[in-house]
mmCIF file of C-alpha atoms and ligand atoms in Angstrom:
data_model
loop_
_atom_site.group_PDB
_atom_site.id
_atom_site.type_symbol
_atom_site.label_atom_id
_atom_site.label_comp_id
_atom_site.label_asym_id
_atom_site.label_seq_id
_atom_site.Cartn_x
_atom_site.Cartn_y
_atom_site.Cartn_z
ATOM 1 C CA UNK A 1 -12.477 -33.557 -5.136
ATOM 2 C CA UNK A 2 -11.093 -30.084 -5.133
ATOM 3 C CA UNK A 3 -7.820 -29.153 -3.847
ATOM 4 C CA UNK A 4 -7.234 -26.494 -1.624
ATOM 5 C CA UNK A 5 -5.313 -23.413 -2.873
ATOM 6 C CA UNK A 6 -2.619 -24.139 -1.729
ATOM 7 C CA UNK A 7 -2.709 -27.204 -3.844
ATOM 8 C CA UNK A 8 -2.500 -25.326 -6.910
ATOM 9 C CA UNK A 9 -0.196 -23.055 -9.713
ATOM 10 C CA UNK A 10 -0.216 -20.070 -8.748
ATOM 11 C CA UNK A 11 -1.077 -17.922 -11.987
ATOM 12 C CA UNK A 12 1.778 -15.514 -12.513
ATOM 13 C CA UNK A 13 0.236 -11.383 -13.142
ATOM 14 C CA UNK A 14 -0.355 -10.149 -15.794
ATOM 15 C CA UNK A 15 1.754 -7.191 -15.898
ATOM 16 C CA UNK A 16 5.388 -7.769 -15.456
ATOM 17 C CA UNK A 17 4.988 -5.401 -12.566
ATOM 18 C CA UNK A 18 3.693 -3.532 -9.943
ATOM 19 C CA UNK A 19 4.140 0.034 -10.906
ATOM 20 C CA UNK A 20 1.005 1.051 -9.773
ATOM 21 C CA UNK A 21 -2.338 -0.048 -8.527
ATOM 22 C CA UNK A 22 -3.593 -0.551 -11.893
ATOM 23 C CA UNK A 23 -0.852 -2.900 -12.426
ATOM 24 C CA UNK A 24 -3.006 -5.610 -10.616
ATOM 25 C CA UNK A 25 -6.397 -6.324 -12.003
ATOM 26 C CA UNK A 26 -9.691 -6.710 -9.659
ATOM 27 C CA UNK A 27 -9.461 -11.120 -10.506
ATOM 28 C CA UNK A 28 -5.707 -10.788 -10.066
ATOM 29 C CA UNK A 29 -6.280 -8.452 -6.557
ATOM 30 C CA UNK A 30 -8.943 -10.884 -5.547
ATOM 31 C CA UNK A 31 -6.607 -13.692 -6.293
ATOM 32 C CA UNK A 32 -3.452 -12.171 -4.187
ATOM 33 C CA UNK A 33 -5.267 -11.328 -1.288
ATOM 34 C CA UNK A 34 -7.294 -15.360 -1.047
ATOM 35 C CA UNK A 35 -3.617 -16.732 -1.569
ATOM 36 C CA UNK A 36 -2.271 -13.819 0.810
ATOM 37 C CA UNK A 37 -5.262 -15.660 3.608
ATOM 38 C CA UNK A 38 -3.885 -18.860 2.747
ATOM 39 C CA UNK A 39 -0.478 -18.120 3.286
ATOM 40 C CA UNK A 40 -0.956 -16.565 6.300
ATOM 41 C CA UNK A 41 -3.081 -19.668 7.416
ATOM 42 C CA UNK A 42 -0.110 -22.268 6.417
ATOM 43 C CA UNK A 43 3.070 -20.731 6.082
ATOM 44 C CA UNK A 44 4.873 -23.650 6.236
ATOM 45 C CA UNK A 45 3.201 -24.528 2.894
ATOM 46 C CA UNK A 46 4.502 -22.445 1.070
ATOM 47 C CA UNK A 47 8.469 -21.914 2.565
ATOM 48 C CA UNK A 48 10.423 -23.232 -0.074
ATOM 49 C CA UNK A 49 8.027 -20.941 -2.893
ATOM 50 C CA UNK A 50 10.971 -19.004 -3.827
ATOM 51 C CA UNK A 51 14.113 -21.348 -2.980
ATOM 52 C CA UNK A 52 17.784 -19.518 -3.630
ATOM 53 C CA UNK A 53 15.910 -16.341 -4.754
ATOM 54 C CA UNK A 54 16.901 -13.090 -4.366
ATOM 55 C CA UNK A 55 15.453 -9.482 -3.801
ATOM 56 C CA UNK A 56 17.299 -5.822 -4.068
ATOM 57 C CA UNK A 57 15.563 -3.398 -1.877
ATOM 58 C CA UNK A 58 16.072 0.116 -2.380
ATOM 59 C CA UNK A 59 15.395 3.478 -0.264
ATOM 60 C CA UNK A 60 15.236 6.965 -0.747
ATOM 61 C CA UNK A 61 13.372 7.586 2.481
ATOM 62 C CA UNK A 62 13.026 5.672 5.354
ATOM 63 C CA UNK A 63 10.784 2.890 6.289
ATOM 64 C CA UNK A 64 9.846 0.433 9.332
ATOM 65 C CA UNK A 65 6.834 -2.006 7.869
ATOM 66 C CA UNK A 66 7.651 -2.072 3.987
ATOM 67 C CA UNK A 67 11.834 -3.217 4.832
ATOM 68 C CA UNK A 68 11.368 -5.295 7.588
ATOM 69 C CA UNK A 69 8.233 -7.481 6.101
ATOM 70 C CA UNK A 70 9.759 -7.993 2.466
ATOM 71 C CA UNK A 71 13.206 -8.626 3.872
ATOM 72 C CA UNK A 72 10.639 -11.212 5.893
ATOM 73 C CA UNK A 73 8.513 -12.352 3.119
ATOM 74 C CA UNK A 74 11.159 -13.448 0.989
ATOM 75 C CA UNK A 75 12.694 -15.081 4.051
ATOM 76 C CA UNK A 76 9.735 -16.989 4.154
ATOM 77 C CA UNK A 77 9.526 -18.201 0.788
ATOM 78 C CA UNK A 78 13.265 -19.652 0.835
ATOM 79 C CA UNK A 79 14.786 -16.116 -0.302
ATOM 80 C CA UNK A 80 16.927 -13.518 0.854
ATOM 81 C CA UNK A 81 17.026 -9.909 0.389
ATOM 82 C CA UNK A 82 20.176 -7.330 0.273
ATOM 83 C CA UNK A 83 18.945 -3.604 0.670
ATOM 84 C CA UNK A 84 20.246 -0.321 -0.766
ATOM 85 C CA UNK A 85 19.724 3.410 1.030
ATOM 86 C CA UNK A 86 20.381 6.096 -0.890
ATOM 87 C CA UNK A 87 19.081 8.260 -3.766
ATOM 88 C CA UNK A 88 18.289 5.904 -6.812
ATOM 89 C CA UNK A 89 20.345 7.083 -10.049
ATOM 90 C CA UNK A 90 22.572 10.108 -7.896
ATOM 91 C CA UNK A 91 25.694 8.463 -8.718
ATOM 92 C CA UNK A 92 25.062 6.841 -12.570
ATOM 93 C CA UNK A 93 21.843 7.603 -14.667
ATOM 94 C CA UNK A 94 18.807 4.783 -13.909
ATOM 95 C CA UNK A 95 19.130 2.853 -16.592
ATOM 96 C CA UNK A 96 22.846 1.702 -15.371
ATOM 97 C CA UNK A 97 21.202 1.083 -11.758
ATOM 98 C CA UNK A 98 18.311 -1.256 -13.539
ATOM 99 C CA UNK A 99 20.648 -3.400 -15.997
ATOM 100 C CA UNK A 100 23.250 -3.981 -12.801
ATOM 101 C CA UNK A 101 20.506 -5.263 -10.030
ATOM 102 C CA UNK A 102 18.760 -7.927 -12.909
ATOM 103 C CA UNK A 103 22.263 -9.372 -13.447
ATOM 104 C CA UNK A 104 21.930 -9.701 -9.136
ATOM 105 C CA UNK A 105 18.307 -10.235 -8.364
ATOM 106 C CA UNK A 106 15.305 -11.565 -9.562
ATOM 107 C CA UNK A 107 13.306 -8.671 -8.552
ATOM 108 C CA UNK A 108 13.150 -5.044 -7.316
ATOM 109 C CA UNK A 109 11.931 -3.176 -4.906
ATOM 110 C CA UNK A 110 11.821 0.480 -4.768
ATOM 111 C CA UNK A 111 10.746 3.384 -2.075
ATOM 112 C CA UNK A 112 11.243 6.611 -4.296
ATOM 113 C CA UNK A 113 9.937 10.130 -4.568
ATOM 114 C CA UNK A 114 9.446 10.402 -8.161
ATOM 115 C CA UNK A 115 7.101 8.042 -9.382
ATOM 116 C CA UNK A 116 9.116 8.698 -12.807
ATOM 117 C CA UNK A 117 11.775 6.537 -11.143
ATOM 118 C CA UNK A 118 10.051 3.359 -10.572
ATOM 119 C CA UNK A 119 8.708 3.492 -14.253
ATOM 120 C CA UNK A 120 12.380 3.772 -15.340
ATOM 121 C CA UNK A 121 13.366 0.965 -12.966
ATOM 122 C CA UNK A 122 10.759 -0.915 -14.564
ATOM 123 C CA UNK A 123 11.607 0.285 -18.008
ATOM 124 C CA UNK A 124 15.499 -0.734 -17.845
ATOM 125 C CA UNK A 125 15.204 -3.662 -15.705
ATOM 126 C CA UNK A 126 14.725 -7.339 -17.001
ATOM 127 C CA UNK A 127 12.988 -8.882 -14.173
ATOM 128 C CA UNK A 128 9.798 -7.248 -11.602
ATOM 129 C CA UNK A 129 9.807 -4.036 -10.078
ATOM 130 C CA UNK A 130 7.636 -3.379 -6.965
ATOM 131 C CA UNK A 131 6.537 0.172 -5.835
ATOM 132 C CA UNK A 132 6.858 0.667 -2.282
ATOM 133 C CA UNK A 133 6.392 3.999 -2.179
ATOM 134 C CA UNK A 134 6.374 6.613 -4.926
ATOM 135 C CA UNK A 135 4.740 10.223 -4.097
ATOM 136 C CA UNK A 136 1.806 9.081 -6.311
ATOM 137 C CA UNK A 137 0.808 5.606 -4.809
ATOM 138 C CA UNK A 138 1.711 3.124 -2.244
ATOM 139 C CA UNK A 139 -0.119 -0.240 -3.222
ATOM 140 C CA UNK A 140 1.898 -2.536 -1.444
ATOM 141 C CA UNK A 141 -0.317 -0.732 1.557
ATOM 142 C CA UNK A 142 -3.376 -0.636 -0.235
ATOM 143 C CA UNK A 143 -3.187 -4.690 -0.856
ATOM 144 C CA UNK A 144 -3.052 -5.177 2.933
ATOM 145 C CA UNK A 145 -5.276 -3.073 3.984
ATOM 146 C CA UNK A 146 -8.562 -4.197 1.651
ATOM 147 C CA UNK A 147 -6.782 -7.901 3.077
ATOM 148 C CA UNK A 148 -7.860 -6.480 6.714
ATOM 149 C CA UNK A 149 -11.167 -5.341 4.889
ATOM 150 C CA UNK A 150 -11.712 -8.535 3.713
ATOM 151 C CA UNK A 151 -11.185 -10.698 6.817
ATOM 152 C CA UNK A 152 -13.278 -7.789 8.637
ATOM 153 C CA UNK A 153 -16.207 -8.028 6.842
ATOM 154 C CA UNK A 154 -16.201 -11.182 4.178
ATOM 155 C CA UNK A 155 -16.818 -8.611 1.362
ATOM 156 C CA UNK A 156 -16.460 -5.353 -0.319
ATOM 157 C CA UNK A 157 -19.605 -4.654 -2.256
ATOM 158 C CA UNK A 158 -21.974 -2.128 -0.100
ATOM 159 C CA UNK A 159 -19.028 -1.078 2.227
ATOM 160 C CA UNK A 160 -17.909 2.961 2.120
ATOM 161 C CA UNK A 161 -14.203 3.895 3.222
ATOM 162 C CA UNK A 162 -13.696 7.243 4.476
ATOM 163 C CA UNK A 163 -10.574 8.571 4.205
ATOM 164 C CA UNK A 164 -9.839 11.641 5.729
ATOM 165 C CA UNK A 165 -6.793 13.945 5.626
ATOM 166 C CA UNK A 166 -4.372 14.722 2.721
ATOM 167 C CA UNK A 167 -5.045 13.730 -0.642
ATOM 168 C CA UNK A 168 -1.833 12.240 -0.885
ATOM 169 C CA UNK A 169 0.024 8.709 -2.201
ATOM 170 C CA UNK A 170 -1.848 6.941 0.222
ATOM 171 C CA UNK A 171 -5.469 8.072 -0.726
ATOM 172 C CA UNK A 172 -4.568 7.470 -4.630
ATOM 173 C CA UNK A 173 -4.031 3.812 -3.540
ATOM 174 C CA UNK A 174 -7.082 3.013 -1.544
ATOM 175 C CA UNK A 175 -9.290 4.889 -4.610
ATOM 176 C CA UNK A 176 -7.268 2.685 -6.826
ATOM 177 C CA UNK A 177 -7.008 -0.614 -4.854
ATOM 178 C CA UNK A 178 -10.401 -0.575 -2.827
ATOM 179 C CA UNK A 179 -12.551 1.112 -5.044
ATOM 180 C CA UNK A 180 -11.815 -0.991 -8.315
ATOM 181 C CA UNK A 181 -12.703 -3.829 -5.919
ATOM 182 C CA UNK A 182 -16.421 -2.391 -5.057
ATOM 183 C CA UNK A 183 -15.858 -0.383 -1.914
ATOM 184 C CA UNK A 184 -17.371 3.315 -2.164
ATOM 185 C CA UNK A 185 -14.914 5.945 -1.319
ATOM 186 C CA UNK A 186 -15.127 9.176 0.578
ATOM 187 C CA UNK A 187 -12.470 11.614 0.627
ATOM 188 C CA UNK A 188 -12.282 14.137 2.975
ATOM 189 C CA UNK A 189 -9.350 16.932 2.715
ATOM 190 C CA UNK A 190 -8.950 20.399 2.124
ATOM 191 C CA UNK A 191 -9.029 22.624 -1.405
ATOM 192 C CA UNK A 192 -5.717 22.465 -2.285
ATOM 193 C CA UNK A 193 -4.943 19.075 -0.665
ATOM 194 C CA UNK A 194 -7.484 16.498 -2.538
ATOM 195 C CA UNK A 195 -6.682 14.045 -4.785
ATOM 196 C CA UNK A 196 -4.698 14.527 -8.189
ATOM 197 C CA UNK A 197 -7.016 15.314 -10.735
ATOM 198 C CA UNK A 198 -5.040 12.411 -12.943
ATOM 199 C CA UNK A 199 -5.847 9.906 -10.270
ATOM 200 C CA UNK A 200 -9.396 10.761 -10.052
ATOM 201 C CA UNK A 201 -9.640 10.478 -13.817
ATOM 202 C CA UNK A 202 -8.049 6.700 -13.346
ATOM 203 C CA UNK A 203 -10.640 5.950 -10.609
ATOM 204 C CA UNK A 204 -13.224 7.203 -12.937
ATOM 205 C CA UNK A 205 -12.481 5.494 -15.817
ATOM 206 C CA UNK A 206 -12.183 2.520 -13.749
ATOM 207 C CA UNK A 207 -15.502 2.802 -12.528
ATOM 208 C CA UNK A 208 -14.647 3.348 -9.093
ATOM 209 C CA UNK A 209 -17.840 5.389 -6.800
ATOM 210 C CA UNK A 210 -15.977 8.227 -5.242
ATOM 211 C CA UNK A 211 -17.103 11.846 -3.645
ATOM 212 C CA UNK A 212 -14.428 14.686 -3.149
ATOM 213 C CA UNK A 213 -15.709 16.844 -0.321
ATOM 214 C CA UNK A 214 -14.174 19.018 2.319
ATOM 215 C CA UNK A 215 -15.921 18.111 5.247
ATOM 216 C CA UNK A 216 -14.877 15.363 7.292
ATOM 217 C CA UNK A 217 -17.925 14.630 8.842
ATOM 218 C CA UNK A 218 -20.119 14.430 5.562
ATOM 219 C CA UNK A 219 -17.432 11.415 4.001
ATOM 220 C CA UNK A 220 -17.097 9.451 7.684
ATOM 221 C CA UNK A 221 -21.286 9.507 7.707
ATOM 222 C CA UNK A 222 -21.732 5.970 7.818
ATOM 223 C CA UNK A 223 -18.393 4.489 7.063
ATOM 224 C CA UNK A 224 -17.127 0.640 7.316
ATOM 225 C CA UNK A 225 -13.365 1.759 7.601
ATOM 226 C CA UNK A 226 -12.344 4.987 8.018
ATOM 227 C CA UNK A 227 -9.049 5.735 7.012
ATOM 228 C CA UNK A 228 -6.058 8.607 7.513
ATOM 229 C CA UNK A 229 -2.342 9.232 7.020
ATOM 230 C CA UNK A 230 0.005 12.025 8.069
ATOM 231 C CA UNK A 231 -0.641 15.041 6.953
ATOM 232 C CA UNK A 232 2.932 15.765 6.023
ATOM 233 C CA UNK A 233 4.267 12.885 4.023
ATOM 234 C CA UNK A 234 7.982 11.957 3.816
ATOM 235 C CA UNK A 235 9.541 14.762 1.823
ATOM 236 C CA UNK A 236 7.270 17.840 3.608
ATOM 237 C CA UNK A 237 8.570 18.042 6.432
ATOM 238 C CA UNK A 238 9.170 21.890 6.072
ATOM 239 C CA UNK A 239 5.871 22.567 5.527
ATOM 240 C CA UNK A 240 4.262 20.337 8.419
ATOM 241 C CA UNK A 241 3.824 23.411 10.099
ATOM 242 C CA UNK A 242 1.689 24.829 8.108
ATOM 243 C CA UNK A 243 -0.454 21.594 7.567
ATOM 244 C CA UNK A 244 -0.963 21.160 10.779
ATOM 245 C CA UNK A 245 -2.606 24.622 10.855
ATOM 246 C CA UNK A 246 -4.719 23.364 7.706
ATOM 247 C CA UNK A 247 -5.419 19.896 8.244
ATOM 248 C CA UNK A 248 -6.697 20.462 12.182
ATOM 249 C CA UNK A 249 -10.298 20.439 11.757
ATOM 250 C CA UNK A 250 -9.279 16.734 10.500
ATOM 251 C CA UNK A 251 -8.377 15.337 12.470
ATOM 252 C CA UNK A 252 -9.726 11.499 13.546
ATOM 253 C CA UNK A 253 -10.975 11.696 16.723
ATOM 254 C CA UNK A 254 -13.851 10.069 18.806
ATOM 255 C CA UNK A 255 -16.489 12.625 17.203
ATOM 256 C CA UNK A 256 -15.576 11.341 13.882
ATOM 257 C CA UNK A 257 -15.691 8.240 15.087
ATOM 258 C CA UNK A 258 -19.128 7.992 16.342
ATOM 259 C CA UNK A 259 -20.772 9.463 12.259
ATOM 260 C CA UNK A 260 -19.130 5.791 11.201
ATOM 261 C CA UNK A 261 -21.354 2.931 10.971
ATOM 262 C CA UNK A 262 -21.603 1.228 14.289
ATOM 263 C CA UNK A 263 -18.773 -2.178 13.419
ATOM 264 C CA UNK A 264 -16.749 0.139 11.272
ATOM 265 C CA UNK A 265 -12.799 -0.416 11.967
ATOM 266 C CA UNK A 266 -9.772 2.612 11.969
ATOM 267 C CA UNK A 267 -7.218 2.265 9.362
ATOM 268 C CA UNK A 268 -4.023 4.387 9.406
ATOM 269 C CA UNK A 269 -1.067 3.150 7.312
ATOM 270 C CA UNK A 270 0.839 4.249 9.942
ATOM 271 C CA UNK A 271 3.587 5.712 11.205
ATOM 272 C CA UNK A 272 1.048 8.023 13.048
ATOM 273 C CA UNK A 273 1.575 11.208 14.672
ATOM 274 C CA UNK A 274 -0.606 10.825 17.770
ATOM 275 C CA UNK A 275 -2.541 13.852 18.372
ATOM 276 C CA UNK A 276 -2.028 15.291 14.894
ATOM 277 C CA UNK A 277 -4.351 13.027 12.358
ATOM 278 C CA UNK A 278 -5.310 10.983 14.483
ATOM 279 C CA UNK A 279 -6.622 10.451 18.466
ATOM 280 C CA UNK A 280 -4.415 8.604 20.976
ATOM 281 C CA UNK A 281 -8.137 7.231 22.202
ATOM 282 C CA UNK A 282 -8.928 6.226 18.266
ATOM 283 C CA UNK A 283 -5.462 4.248 18.099
ATOM 284 C CA UNK A 284 -5.904 2.400 21.196
ATOM 285 C CA UNK A 285 -9.813 1.570 20.297
ATOM 286 C CA UNK A 286 -11.298 -1.224 20.290
ATOM 287 C CA UNK A 287 -12.416 -0.647 16.135
ATOM 288 C CA UNK A 288 -8.471 0.455 15.540
ATOM 289 C CA UNK A 289 -7.581 -2.279 12.932
ATOM 290 C CA UNK A 290 -3.944 -0.609 12.455
ATOM 291 C CA UNK A 291 -1.888 -3.644 13.978
ATOM 292 C CA UNK A 292 -3.782 -6.028 11.729
ATOM 293 C CA UNK A 293 -2.687 -4.137 8.577
ATOM 294 C CA UNK A 294 0.788 -3.994 9.617
ATOM 295 C CA UNK A 295 0.844 -7.590 9.563
ATOM 296 C CA UNK A 296 -1.473 -8.100 7.170
ATOM 297 C CA UNK A 297 2.114 -6.016 4.964
ATOM 298 C CA UNK A 298 3.651 -9.136 5.646
ATOM 299 C CA UNK A 299 1.030 -11.588 4.009
ATOM 300 C CA UNK A 300 0.126 -9.669 1.385
ATOM 301 C CA UNK A 301 3.388 -9.019 -0.259
ATOM 302 C CA UNK A 302 4.415 -12.708 -0.111
ATOM 303 C CA UNK A 303 1.435 -13.150 -2.158
ATOM 304 C CA UNK A 304 2.669 -10.811 -4.429
ATOM 305 C CA UNK A 305 6.226 -12.041 -4.220
ATOM 306 C CA UNK A 306 4.900 -15.692 -5.585
ATOM 307 C CA UNK A 307 2.448 -13.924 -8.392
ATOM 308 C CA UNK A 308 5.068 -11.765 -9.801
ATOM 309 C CA UNK A 309 8.673 -13.853 -8.838
ATOM 310 C CA UNK A 310 7.113 -17.664 -9.559
HETATM 311 N N1 LIG B 1 3.068 1.812 6.244
HETATM 312 C C1 LIG B 1 4.426 1.765 5.669
HETATM 313 O O1 LIG B 1 4.897 1.971 4.560
HETATM 314 O O2 LIG B 1 5.385 1.911 6.940
HETATM 315 P P1 LIG B 1 6.942 2.003 6.476
HETATM 316 O O3 LIG B 1 6.974 3.790 5.934
HETATM 317 O O4 LIG B 1 7.521 2.431 7.842
HETATM 318 O O5 LIG B 1 7.460 1.581 5.542
HETATM 319 N N1 LIG B 2 1.847 9.178 2.381
HETATM 320 C C1 LIG B 2 3.064 8.670 3.703
HETATM 321 C C2 LIG B 2 3.089 7.163 3.742
HETATM 322 C C3 LIG B 2 3.807 6.663 4.615
HETATM 323 C C4 LIG B 2 3.511 4.865 4.560
HETATM 324 C C5 LIG B 2 4.108 9.426 3.396
HETATM 325 O O1 LIG B 2 3.983 9.190 1.868
HETATM 326 O O2 LIG B 2 5.217 9.795 3.853
#
């Protein structure tokens, strides 16, 4: 007789860390999503899965969703989190920070400016390191996003994701996570703000089907999911006014959504600047799945913690 997913042993990830989306294989990502959906359905079954385990949460930048969902995730698995806010490595070398944390806690979750900080923590710590956003990637958000797509459509193949706006950390993670799962990814961004050439090379190498254009209408055409993010990310506040002018034609509004498929959804990692990258009307529309995404941060991260720390 087939056993339920909850009865099966959780298979560990093959990589020791989640430094970027590429640390999860396609098969592991699918396994994580099935586990996340099962945890969402039956949270009680997993209530002691990481009993007594602790997690260090480090933040160089602000957070609402990431911090609270990691705190809740570890608590709902029977563990607990401790949090430190401030620039990592300012008071002492990164390699010393990493080797303090791995004496006290069984995992490190870090939100940083430089991707090199994630890589350094992973190199020096003996416990798993999770990238909770760097200037290059936001893999935990992308996992919640593809969970939301899977719940809505039941598949990835044959679906088009349009990413409209800044070719930033979110665009990079969506290219690598949604793209490797089989979604066709169309990015529309102004010249000079398109995704990083190195990340595009990684996507190409992984066989991702993607297009890069400066035309938002072209990217949105027939899309099943239309995604946007802020025009000025954390750390780019000084450029915010200039970016408002440059990105004005990239606003996701009702006219742009009308180009998408009839059953399309609107996605945004949040926080959003309503009236800039997206209108209030789209945020509040029946197509908007933004709060499902936010909810799924919790479930996807619970699955991730189990696959990394168990
Ligand atoms: N989407 C996201 O990472 O939200 P926070 O910045 O609030 O953590
Ligand atoms: N691109 C945004 C994402 C916030 C969740 C930033 O880095 O600020």
